[in-house]
Structures are given as structure tokens and as C-alpha cells.
PDB file of C-alpha atoms in Angstrom:
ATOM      1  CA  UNK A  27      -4.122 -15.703  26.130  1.00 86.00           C
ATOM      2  CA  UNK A  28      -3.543 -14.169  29.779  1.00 86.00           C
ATOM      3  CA  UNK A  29      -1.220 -11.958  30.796  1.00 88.00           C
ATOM      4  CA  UNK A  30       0.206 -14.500  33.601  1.00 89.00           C
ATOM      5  CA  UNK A  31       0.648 -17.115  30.749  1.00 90.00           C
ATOM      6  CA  UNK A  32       2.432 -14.518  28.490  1.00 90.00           C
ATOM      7  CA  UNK A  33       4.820 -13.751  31.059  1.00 90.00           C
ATOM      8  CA  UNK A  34       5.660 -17.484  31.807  1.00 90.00           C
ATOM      9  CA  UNK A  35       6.327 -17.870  28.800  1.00 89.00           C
ATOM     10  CA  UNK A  36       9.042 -15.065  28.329  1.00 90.00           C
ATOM     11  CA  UNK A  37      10.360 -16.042  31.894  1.00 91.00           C
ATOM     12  CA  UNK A  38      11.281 -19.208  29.946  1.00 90.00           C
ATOM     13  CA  UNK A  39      12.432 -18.043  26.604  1.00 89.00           C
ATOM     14  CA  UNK A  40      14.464 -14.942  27.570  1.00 89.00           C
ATOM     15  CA  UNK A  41      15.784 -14.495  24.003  1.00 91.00           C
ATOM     16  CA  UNK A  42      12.585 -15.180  21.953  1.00 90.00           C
ATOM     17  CA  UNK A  43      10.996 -12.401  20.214  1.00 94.00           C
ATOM     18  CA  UNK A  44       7.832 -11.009  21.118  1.00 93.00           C
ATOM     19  CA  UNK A  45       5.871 -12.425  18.010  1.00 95.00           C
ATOM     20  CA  UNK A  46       7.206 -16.077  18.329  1.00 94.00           C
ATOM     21  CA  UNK A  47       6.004 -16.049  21.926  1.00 94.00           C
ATOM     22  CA  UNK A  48       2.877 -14.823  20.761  1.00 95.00           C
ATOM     23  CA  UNK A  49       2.526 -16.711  17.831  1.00 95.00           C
ATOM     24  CA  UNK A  50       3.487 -20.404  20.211  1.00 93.00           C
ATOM     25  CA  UNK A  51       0.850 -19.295  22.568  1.00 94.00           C
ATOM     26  CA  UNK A  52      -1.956 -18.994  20.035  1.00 95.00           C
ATOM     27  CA  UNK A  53      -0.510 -21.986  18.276  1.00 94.00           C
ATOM     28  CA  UNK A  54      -1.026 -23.850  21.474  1.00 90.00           C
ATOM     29  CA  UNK A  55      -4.699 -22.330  22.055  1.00 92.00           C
ATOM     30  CA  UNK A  56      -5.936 -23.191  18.804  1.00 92.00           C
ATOM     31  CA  UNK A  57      -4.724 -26.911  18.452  1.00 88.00           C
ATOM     32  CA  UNK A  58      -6.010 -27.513  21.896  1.00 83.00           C
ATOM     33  CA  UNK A  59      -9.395 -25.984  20.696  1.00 84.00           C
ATOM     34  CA  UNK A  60      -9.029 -23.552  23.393  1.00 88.00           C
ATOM     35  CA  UNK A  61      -9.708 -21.502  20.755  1.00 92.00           C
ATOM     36  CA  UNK A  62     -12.069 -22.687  18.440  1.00 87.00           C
ATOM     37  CA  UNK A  63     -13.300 -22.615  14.908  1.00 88.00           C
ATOM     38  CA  UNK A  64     -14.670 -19.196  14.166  1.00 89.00           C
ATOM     39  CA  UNK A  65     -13.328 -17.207  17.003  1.00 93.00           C
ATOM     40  CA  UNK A  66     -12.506 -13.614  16.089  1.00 94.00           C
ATOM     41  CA  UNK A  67      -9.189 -12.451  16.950  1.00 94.00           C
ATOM     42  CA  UNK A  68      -9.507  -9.313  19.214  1.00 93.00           C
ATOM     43  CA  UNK A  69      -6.217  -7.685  18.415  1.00 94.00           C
ATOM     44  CA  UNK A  70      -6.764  -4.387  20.587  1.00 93.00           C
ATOM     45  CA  UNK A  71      -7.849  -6.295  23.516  1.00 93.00           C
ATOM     46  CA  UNK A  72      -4.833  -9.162  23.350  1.00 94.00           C
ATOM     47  CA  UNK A  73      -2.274  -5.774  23.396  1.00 94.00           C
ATOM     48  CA  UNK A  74      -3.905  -4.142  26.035  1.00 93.00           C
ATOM     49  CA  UNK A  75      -4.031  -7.612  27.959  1.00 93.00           C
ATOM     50  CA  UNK A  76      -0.282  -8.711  27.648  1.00 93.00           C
ATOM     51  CA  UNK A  77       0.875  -5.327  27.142  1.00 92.00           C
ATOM     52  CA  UNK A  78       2.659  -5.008  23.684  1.00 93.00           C
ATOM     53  CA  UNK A  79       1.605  -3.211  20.597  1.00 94.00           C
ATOM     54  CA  UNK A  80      -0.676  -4.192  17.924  1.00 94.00           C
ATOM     55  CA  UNK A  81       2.514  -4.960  15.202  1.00 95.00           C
ATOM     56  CA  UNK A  82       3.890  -8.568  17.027  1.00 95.00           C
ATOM     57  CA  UNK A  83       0.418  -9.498  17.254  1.00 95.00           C
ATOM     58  CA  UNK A  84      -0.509  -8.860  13.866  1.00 96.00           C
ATOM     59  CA  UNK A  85       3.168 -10.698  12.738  1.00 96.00           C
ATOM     60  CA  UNK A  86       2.326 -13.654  14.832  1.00 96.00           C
ATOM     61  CA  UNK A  87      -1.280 -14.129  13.094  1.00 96.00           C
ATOM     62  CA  UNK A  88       0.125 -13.681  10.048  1.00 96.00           C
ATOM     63  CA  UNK A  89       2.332 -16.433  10.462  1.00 95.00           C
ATOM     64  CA  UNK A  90      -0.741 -18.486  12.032  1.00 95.00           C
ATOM     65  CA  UNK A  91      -2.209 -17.808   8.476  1.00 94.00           C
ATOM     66  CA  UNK A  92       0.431 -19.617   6.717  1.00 91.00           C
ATOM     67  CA  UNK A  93      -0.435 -22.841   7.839  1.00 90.00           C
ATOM     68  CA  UNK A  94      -4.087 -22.414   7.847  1.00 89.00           C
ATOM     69  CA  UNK A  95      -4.828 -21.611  11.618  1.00 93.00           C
ATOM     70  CA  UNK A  96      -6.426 -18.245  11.124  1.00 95.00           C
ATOM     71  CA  UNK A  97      -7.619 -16.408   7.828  1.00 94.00           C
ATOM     72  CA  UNK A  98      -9.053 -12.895   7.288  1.00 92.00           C
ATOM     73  CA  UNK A  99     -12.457 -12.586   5.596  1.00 83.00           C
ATOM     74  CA  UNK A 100     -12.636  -9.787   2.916  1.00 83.00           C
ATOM     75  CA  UNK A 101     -16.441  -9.226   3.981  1.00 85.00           C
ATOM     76  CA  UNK A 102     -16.120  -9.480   7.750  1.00 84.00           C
ATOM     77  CA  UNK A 103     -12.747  -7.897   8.454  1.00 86.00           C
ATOM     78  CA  UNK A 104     -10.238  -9.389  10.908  1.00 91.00           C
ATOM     79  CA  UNK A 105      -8.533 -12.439  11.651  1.00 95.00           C
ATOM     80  CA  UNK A 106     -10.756 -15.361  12.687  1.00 95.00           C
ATOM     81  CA  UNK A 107      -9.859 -19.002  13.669  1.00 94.00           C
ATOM     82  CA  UNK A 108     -10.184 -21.122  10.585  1.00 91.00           C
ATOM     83  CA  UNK A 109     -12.389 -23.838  10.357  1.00 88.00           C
ATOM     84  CA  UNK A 110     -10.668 -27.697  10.134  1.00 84.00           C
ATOM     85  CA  UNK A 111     -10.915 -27.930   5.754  1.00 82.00           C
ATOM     86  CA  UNK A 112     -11.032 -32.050   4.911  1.00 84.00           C
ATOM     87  CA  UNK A 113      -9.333 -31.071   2.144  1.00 86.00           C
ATOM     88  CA  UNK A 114      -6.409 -29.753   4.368  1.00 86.00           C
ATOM     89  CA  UNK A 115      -5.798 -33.013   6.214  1.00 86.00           C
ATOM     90  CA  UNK A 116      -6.294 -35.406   3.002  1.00 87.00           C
ATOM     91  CA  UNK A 117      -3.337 -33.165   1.378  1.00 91.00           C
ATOM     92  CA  UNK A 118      -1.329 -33.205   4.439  1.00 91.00           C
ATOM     93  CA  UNK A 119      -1.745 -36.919   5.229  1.00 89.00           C
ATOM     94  CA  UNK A 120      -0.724 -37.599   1.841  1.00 92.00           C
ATOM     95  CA  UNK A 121       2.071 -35.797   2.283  1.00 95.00           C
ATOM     96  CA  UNK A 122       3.181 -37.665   5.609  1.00 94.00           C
ATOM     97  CA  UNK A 123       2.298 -40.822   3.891  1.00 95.00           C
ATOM     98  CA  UNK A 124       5.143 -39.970   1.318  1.00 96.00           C
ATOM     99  CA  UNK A 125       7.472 -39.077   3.480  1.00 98.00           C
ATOM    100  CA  UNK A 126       7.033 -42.019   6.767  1.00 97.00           C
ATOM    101  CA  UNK A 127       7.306 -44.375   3.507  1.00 97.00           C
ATOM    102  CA  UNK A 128      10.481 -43.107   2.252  1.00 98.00           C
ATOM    103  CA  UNK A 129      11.435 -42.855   5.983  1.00 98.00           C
ATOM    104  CA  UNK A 130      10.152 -46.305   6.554  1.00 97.00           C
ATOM    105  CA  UNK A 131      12.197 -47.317   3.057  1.00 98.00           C
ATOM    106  CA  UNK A 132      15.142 -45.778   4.500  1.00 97.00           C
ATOM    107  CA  UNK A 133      15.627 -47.236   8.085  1.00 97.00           C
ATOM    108  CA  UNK A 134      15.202 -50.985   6.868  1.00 96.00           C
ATOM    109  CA  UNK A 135      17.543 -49.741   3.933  1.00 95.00           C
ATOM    110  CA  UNK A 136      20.767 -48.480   6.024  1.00 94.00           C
ATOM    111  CA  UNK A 137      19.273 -50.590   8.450  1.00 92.00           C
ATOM    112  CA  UNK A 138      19.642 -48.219  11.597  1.00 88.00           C
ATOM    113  CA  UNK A 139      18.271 -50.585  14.610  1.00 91.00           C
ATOM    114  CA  UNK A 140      19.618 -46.984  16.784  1.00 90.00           C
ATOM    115  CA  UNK A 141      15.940 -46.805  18.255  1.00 93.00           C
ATOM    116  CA  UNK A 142      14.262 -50.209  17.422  1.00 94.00           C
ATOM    117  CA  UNK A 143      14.355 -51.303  21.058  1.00 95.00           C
ATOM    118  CA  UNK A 144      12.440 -48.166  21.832  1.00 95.00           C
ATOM    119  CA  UNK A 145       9.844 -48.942  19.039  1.00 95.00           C
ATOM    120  CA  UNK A 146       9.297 -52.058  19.928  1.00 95.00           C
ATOM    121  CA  UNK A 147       9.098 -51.049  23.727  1.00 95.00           C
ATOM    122  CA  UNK A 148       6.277 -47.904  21.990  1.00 93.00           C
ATOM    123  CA  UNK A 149       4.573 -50.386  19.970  1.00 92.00           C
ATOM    124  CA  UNK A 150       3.851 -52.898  22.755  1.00 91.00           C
ATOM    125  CA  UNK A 151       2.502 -49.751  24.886  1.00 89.00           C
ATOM    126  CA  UNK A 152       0.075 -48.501  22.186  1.00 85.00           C
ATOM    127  CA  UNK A 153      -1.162 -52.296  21.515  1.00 82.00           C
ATOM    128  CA  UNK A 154      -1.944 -52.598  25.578  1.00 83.00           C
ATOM    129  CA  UNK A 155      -3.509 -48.812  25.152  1.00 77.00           C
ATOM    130  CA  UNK A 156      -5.858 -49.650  22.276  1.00 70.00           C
ATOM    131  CA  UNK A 157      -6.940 -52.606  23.572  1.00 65.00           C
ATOM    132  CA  UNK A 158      -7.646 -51.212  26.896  1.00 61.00           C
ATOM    133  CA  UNK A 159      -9.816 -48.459  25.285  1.00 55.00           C
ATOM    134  CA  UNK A 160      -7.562 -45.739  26.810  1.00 56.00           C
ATOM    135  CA  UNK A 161      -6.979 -43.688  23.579  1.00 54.00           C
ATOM    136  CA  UNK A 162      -6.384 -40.345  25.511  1.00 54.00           C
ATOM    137  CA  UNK A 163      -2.740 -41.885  26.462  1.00 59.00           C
ATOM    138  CA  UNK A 164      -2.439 -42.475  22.706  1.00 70.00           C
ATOM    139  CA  UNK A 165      -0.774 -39.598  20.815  1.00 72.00           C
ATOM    140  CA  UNK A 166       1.864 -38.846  22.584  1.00 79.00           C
ATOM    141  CA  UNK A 167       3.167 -42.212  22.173  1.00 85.00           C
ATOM    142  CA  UNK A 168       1.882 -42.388  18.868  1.00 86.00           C
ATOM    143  CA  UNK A 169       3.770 -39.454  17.855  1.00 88.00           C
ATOM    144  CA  UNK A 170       6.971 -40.645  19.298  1.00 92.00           C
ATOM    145  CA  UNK A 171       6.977 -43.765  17.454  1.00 94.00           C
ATOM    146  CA  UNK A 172       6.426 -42.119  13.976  1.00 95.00           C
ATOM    147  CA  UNK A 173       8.914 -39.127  15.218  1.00 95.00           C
ATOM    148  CA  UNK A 174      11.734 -42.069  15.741  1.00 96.00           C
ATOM    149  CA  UNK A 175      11.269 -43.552  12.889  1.00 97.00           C
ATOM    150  CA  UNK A 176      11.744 -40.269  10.069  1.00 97.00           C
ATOM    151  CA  UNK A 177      14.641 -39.589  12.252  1.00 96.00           C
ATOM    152  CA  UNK A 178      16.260 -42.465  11.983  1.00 96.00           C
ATOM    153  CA  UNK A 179      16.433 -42.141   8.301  1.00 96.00           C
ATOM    154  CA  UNK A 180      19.046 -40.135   8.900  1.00 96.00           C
ATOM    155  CA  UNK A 181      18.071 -37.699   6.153  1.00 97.00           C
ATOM    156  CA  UNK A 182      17.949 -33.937   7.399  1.00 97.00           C
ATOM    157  CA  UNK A 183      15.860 -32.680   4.624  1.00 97.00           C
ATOM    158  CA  UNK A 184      13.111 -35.673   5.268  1.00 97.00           C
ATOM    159  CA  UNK A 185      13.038 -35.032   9.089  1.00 97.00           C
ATOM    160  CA  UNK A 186      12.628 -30.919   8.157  1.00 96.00           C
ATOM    161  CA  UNK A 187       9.827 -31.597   5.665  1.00 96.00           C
ATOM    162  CA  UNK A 188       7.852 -34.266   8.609  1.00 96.00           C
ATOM    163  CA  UNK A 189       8.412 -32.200  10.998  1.00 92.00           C
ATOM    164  CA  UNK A 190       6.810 -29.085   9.151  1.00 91.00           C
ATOM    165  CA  UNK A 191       3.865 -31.184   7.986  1.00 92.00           C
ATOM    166  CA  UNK A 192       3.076 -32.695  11.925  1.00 89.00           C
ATOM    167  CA  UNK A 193       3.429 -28.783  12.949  1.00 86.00           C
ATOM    168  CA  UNK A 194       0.141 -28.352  10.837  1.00 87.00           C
ATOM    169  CA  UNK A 195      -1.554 -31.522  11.561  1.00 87.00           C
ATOM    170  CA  UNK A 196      -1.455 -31.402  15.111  1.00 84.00           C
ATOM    171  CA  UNK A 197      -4.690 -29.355  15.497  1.00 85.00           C
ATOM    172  CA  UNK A 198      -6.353 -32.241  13.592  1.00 82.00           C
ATOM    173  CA  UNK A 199      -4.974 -34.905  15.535  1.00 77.00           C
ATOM    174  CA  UNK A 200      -6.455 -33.085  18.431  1.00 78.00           C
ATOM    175  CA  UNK A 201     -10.096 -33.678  17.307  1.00 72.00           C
ATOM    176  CA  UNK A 202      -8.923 -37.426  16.562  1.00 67.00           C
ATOM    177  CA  UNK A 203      -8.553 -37.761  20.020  1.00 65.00           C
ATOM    178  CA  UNK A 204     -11.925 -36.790  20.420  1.00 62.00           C
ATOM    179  CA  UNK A 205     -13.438 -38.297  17.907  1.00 55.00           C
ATOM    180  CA  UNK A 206     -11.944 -41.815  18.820  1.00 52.00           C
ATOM    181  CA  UNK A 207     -12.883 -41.407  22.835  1.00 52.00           C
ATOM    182  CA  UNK A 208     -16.640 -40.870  21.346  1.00 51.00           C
ATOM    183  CA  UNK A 209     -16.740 -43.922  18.907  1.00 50.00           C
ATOM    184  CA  UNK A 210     -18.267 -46.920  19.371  1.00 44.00           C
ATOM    185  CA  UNK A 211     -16.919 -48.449  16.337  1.00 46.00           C
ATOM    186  CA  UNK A 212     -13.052 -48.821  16.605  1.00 49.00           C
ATOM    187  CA  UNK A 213     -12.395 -51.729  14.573  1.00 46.00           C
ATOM    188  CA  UNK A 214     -10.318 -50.170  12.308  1.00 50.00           C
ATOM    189  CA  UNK A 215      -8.145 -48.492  15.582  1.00 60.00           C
ATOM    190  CA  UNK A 216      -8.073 -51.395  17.110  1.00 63.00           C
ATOM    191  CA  UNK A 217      -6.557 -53.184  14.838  1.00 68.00           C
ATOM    192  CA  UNK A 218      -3.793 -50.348  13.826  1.00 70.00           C
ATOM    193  CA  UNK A 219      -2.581 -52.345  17.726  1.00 70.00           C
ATOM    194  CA  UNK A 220      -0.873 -54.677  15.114  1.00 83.00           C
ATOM    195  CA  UNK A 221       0.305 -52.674  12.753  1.00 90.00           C
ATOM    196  CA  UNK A 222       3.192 -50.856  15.305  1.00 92.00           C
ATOM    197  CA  UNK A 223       4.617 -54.495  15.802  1.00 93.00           C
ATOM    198  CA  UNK A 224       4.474 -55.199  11.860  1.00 94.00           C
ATOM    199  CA  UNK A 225       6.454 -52.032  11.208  1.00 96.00           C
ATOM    200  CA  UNK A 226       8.901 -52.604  13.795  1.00 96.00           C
ATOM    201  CA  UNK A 227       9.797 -56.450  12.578  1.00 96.00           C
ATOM    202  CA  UNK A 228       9.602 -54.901   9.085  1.00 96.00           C
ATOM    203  CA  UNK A 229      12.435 -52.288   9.692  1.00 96.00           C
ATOM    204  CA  UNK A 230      14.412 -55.191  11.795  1.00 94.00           C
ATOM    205  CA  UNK A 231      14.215 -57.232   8.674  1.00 93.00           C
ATOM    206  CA  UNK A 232      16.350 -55.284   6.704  1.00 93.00           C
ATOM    207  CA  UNK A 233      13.929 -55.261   3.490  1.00 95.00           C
ATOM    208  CA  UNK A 234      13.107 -51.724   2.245  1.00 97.00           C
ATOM    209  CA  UNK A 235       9.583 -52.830   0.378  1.00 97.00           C
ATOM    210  CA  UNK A 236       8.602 -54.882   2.989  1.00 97.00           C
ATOM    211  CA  UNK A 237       9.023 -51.650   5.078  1.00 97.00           C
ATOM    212  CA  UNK A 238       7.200 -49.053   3.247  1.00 97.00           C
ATOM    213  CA  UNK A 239       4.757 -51.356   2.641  1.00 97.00           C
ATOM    214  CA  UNK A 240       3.833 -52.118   6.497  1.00 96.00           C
ATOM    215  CA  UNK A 241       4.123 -48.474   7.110  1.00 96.00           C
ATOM    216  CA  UNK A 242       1.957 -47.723   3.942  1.00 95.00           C
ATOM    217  CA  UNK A 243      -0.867 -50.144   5.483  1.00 93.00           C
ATOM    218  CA  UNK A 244      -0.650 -48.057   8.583  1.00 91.00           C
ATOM    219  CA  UNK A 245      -1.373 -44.563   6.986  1.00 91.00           C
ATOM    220  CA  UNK A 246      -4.064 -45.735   4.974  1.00 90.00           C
ATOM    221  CA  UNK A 247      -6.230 -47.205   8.867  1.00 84.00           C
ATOM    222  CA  UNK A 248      -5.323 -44.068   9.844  1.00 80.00           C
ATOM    223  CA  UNK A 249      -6.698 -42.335   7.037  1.00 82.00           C
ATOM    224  CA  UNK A 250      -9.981 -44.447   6.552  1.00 80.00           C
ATOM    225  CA  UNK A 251     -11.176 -44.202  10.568  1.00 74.00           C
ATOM    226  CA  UNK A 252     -10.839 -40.088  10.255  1.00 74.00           C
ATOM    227  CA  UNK A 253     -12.843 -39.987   7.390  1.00 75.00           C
ATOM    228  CA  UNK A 254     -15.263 -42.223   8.400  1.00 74.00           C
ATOM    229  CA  UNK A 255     -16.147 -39.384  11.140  1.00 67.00           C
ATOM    230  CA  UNK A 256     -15.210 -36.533   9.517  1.00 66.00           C
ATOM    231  CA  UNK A 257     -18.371 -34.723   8.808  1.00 64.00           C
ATOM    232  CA  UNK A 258     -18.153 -34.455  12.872  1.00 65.00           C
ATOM    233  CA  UNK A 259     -15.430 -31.889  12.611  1.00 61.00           C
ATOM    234  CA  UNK A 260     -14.905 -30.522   9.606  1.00 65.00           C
ATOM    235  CA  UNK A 261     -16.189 -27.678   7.184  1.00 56.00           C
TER     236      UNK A 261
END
């Protein structure tokens, strides 16, 4: 974190606090891999460098640690980067899984076509993307379309809980990205091009099953192409 980026950042959040800027800066830093795995967090020189004393710092990285970004080592002392765990992202993904299902369920249920023109519109871009081999255009858009769909459900406690679980799996997502730009196998992403469309016609449909079901098939290629490569990334 530099000081110039510090300031930008409370020149655009007048009213934020000094640990939730710090904490969204070093949120940023670490999903981007700007900081990586490992790093020790040098508290003293972060103060001195943005100018603020050691207790928002230490407030910010101790909200960090409760979703798993940094930990403290009881024989090394300090706050370090944490490593990507497989274990995190199988528990989160089955947790998204859960909850884009029910979402999925849902939509097709009250049958809320607010956003399917924009799905479909999403879906058609990510097939023309994976096709094209231009997965670095892919998340965003990915995102979107899954982000559309929980809050169409309509249901404030289901779009809390997804949002809250994507806060913590965006640092994995980011290696993803990487992962998928260095594979030479992408069958299985490749063919996820189809399953956008199938979930889109399935919440048109108006048939909850046949909606959680089309959305279930999705998570699960998600699932199998990250582990296929995880031992690239993970501890």
C-alpha cells in the first residue's frame, strides 16, 4: 500500500473510517496477488508510510483474518498472508452451490424474468468469450450473471449470505483466471459456454427443478476444472 493510493482512497470515501480504508486496500492487494502467499505484514512500516497509528492497522488485519486472508503464526510472530487452503474453496463452493440452487429454485419459482434479457444478453457474451479463448474478459461477466441471478430471488437474507461467501472467494477466482489462461486442456470450460444458455431457458421455463438442476450442473464444471489444477495453487 502507498501513501498516494491511501489518500485516493479517502479523497473518495470522505466518511469511511480509517480501518475500512485500510482493510479495502489490503483486501484489494491480496486478491489481486499483489500481495502474495506468505508475505509478512510490516505493521510499523505501513503506519509510518500512510501516516496513521499502529491500532487501524492492526483492526483492519484482524478483520482480514476473519475470512482467511492473513493469520498470525504462534512461532513466527506477526501477521502473514495466508496461503490459498483447498479445503477453504471446497467449503465455500459448497456453500455457493447451496445457495445459486435455491436462488436458481427461486427465480424459475416466482418466475422473475426482471433481468433474463440481460442473462441471456451475458450468457451469449461468455459463450463467444470461451470459445474465442479470451478467458481474461471472463469474470467479470461471469460474476454478473451469477450476481443477477441470487438477486433476483428476491430473498434479502440469500443475497446477504452470496454476497458474503463471493467476498471470500474472490482471491481464488483470481488464480482461476490464471490457471485457465495457462491450460491447455479446457474441455470442461469450454463446455460450461452451454451451460449459461441452459440456465437461462431453465429459469424462463418456469420449472423450479429443472432450474436448480441446470444451475447444479454448472457448479459442479466449475468445481471439477479447479481441482483438476489445484495442486498449482494451493497449500
Amino acid at each position: 500500500m502507498t501513501k498516494e493510493k491511501f489518500e485516493e482512497y479517502v479523497r473518495r470515501h470522505p466518511m469511511a473510517t480509517l480501518s475500512s480504508i485500510i482493510y479495502e486496500i489490503l483486501y484489494d492487494e491480496i486478491v489481486s496477488g499483489e500481495l502474495s502467499p506468505g508475505t509478512k505484514m510490516n505493521t510499523a512500516q505501513l503506519a509510518e508510510e500512510i501516516n496513521v497509528s499502529r491500532t487501524p492497522i492492526i483492526d483492519a488485519y484482524e478483520k482480514l483474518k476473519e475470512i482467511r486472508f492473513i493469520e498470525t503464526s504462534p512461532t513466527k510472530g506477526g501477521y502473514y498472508v495466508s496461503p490459498l487452503y483447498i479445503s477453504d474453496f471446497r467449503d465455500m463452493m459448497i456453500v455457493r452451490k447451496a445457495l445459486e440452487k435455491t436462488a436458481a429454485y427461486t427465480v424459475a419459482s416466482i418466475h422473475n424474468m426482471e433481468h433474463i434479457e440481460e442473462l441471456y444478453e451475458i450468457a451469449e457474451k461468455l459463450q463467444a468469450i470461451l470459445f474465442d479463448d479470451k478467458y481474461y474478459m471472463q469474470r467479470d461477466l461471469e460474476n454478473r450473471f451469477h450476481s443477477l441471478i441470487v438477486e433476483s430471488s428476491k430473498n434479502s437474507y440469500l443475497i446477504d449470505a452470496y454476497q458474503s461467501i463471493s467476498k471470500r472467494l474472490y482471491r481464488h477466482y483470481y488464480y482461476m483466471d490464471h490457471m485457465s489462461a495457462d491450460t491447455a486442456n479446457l474441455f470442461v470450460t469450454k463446455e460450461a459456454a452451454y451451460e449459461h444458455i441452459a440456465i437461462c431457458k431453465a429459469l424462463e421455463s418456469g420449472l423450479p427443478e429443472s432450474a436448480e438442476k441446470a444451475m447444479e450442473r454448472h457448479m459442479d464444471a466449475a468445481m471439477i476444472i479447479y481441482l483438476i489444477h489445484a495442486h498449482k495453487w494451493y497449500s
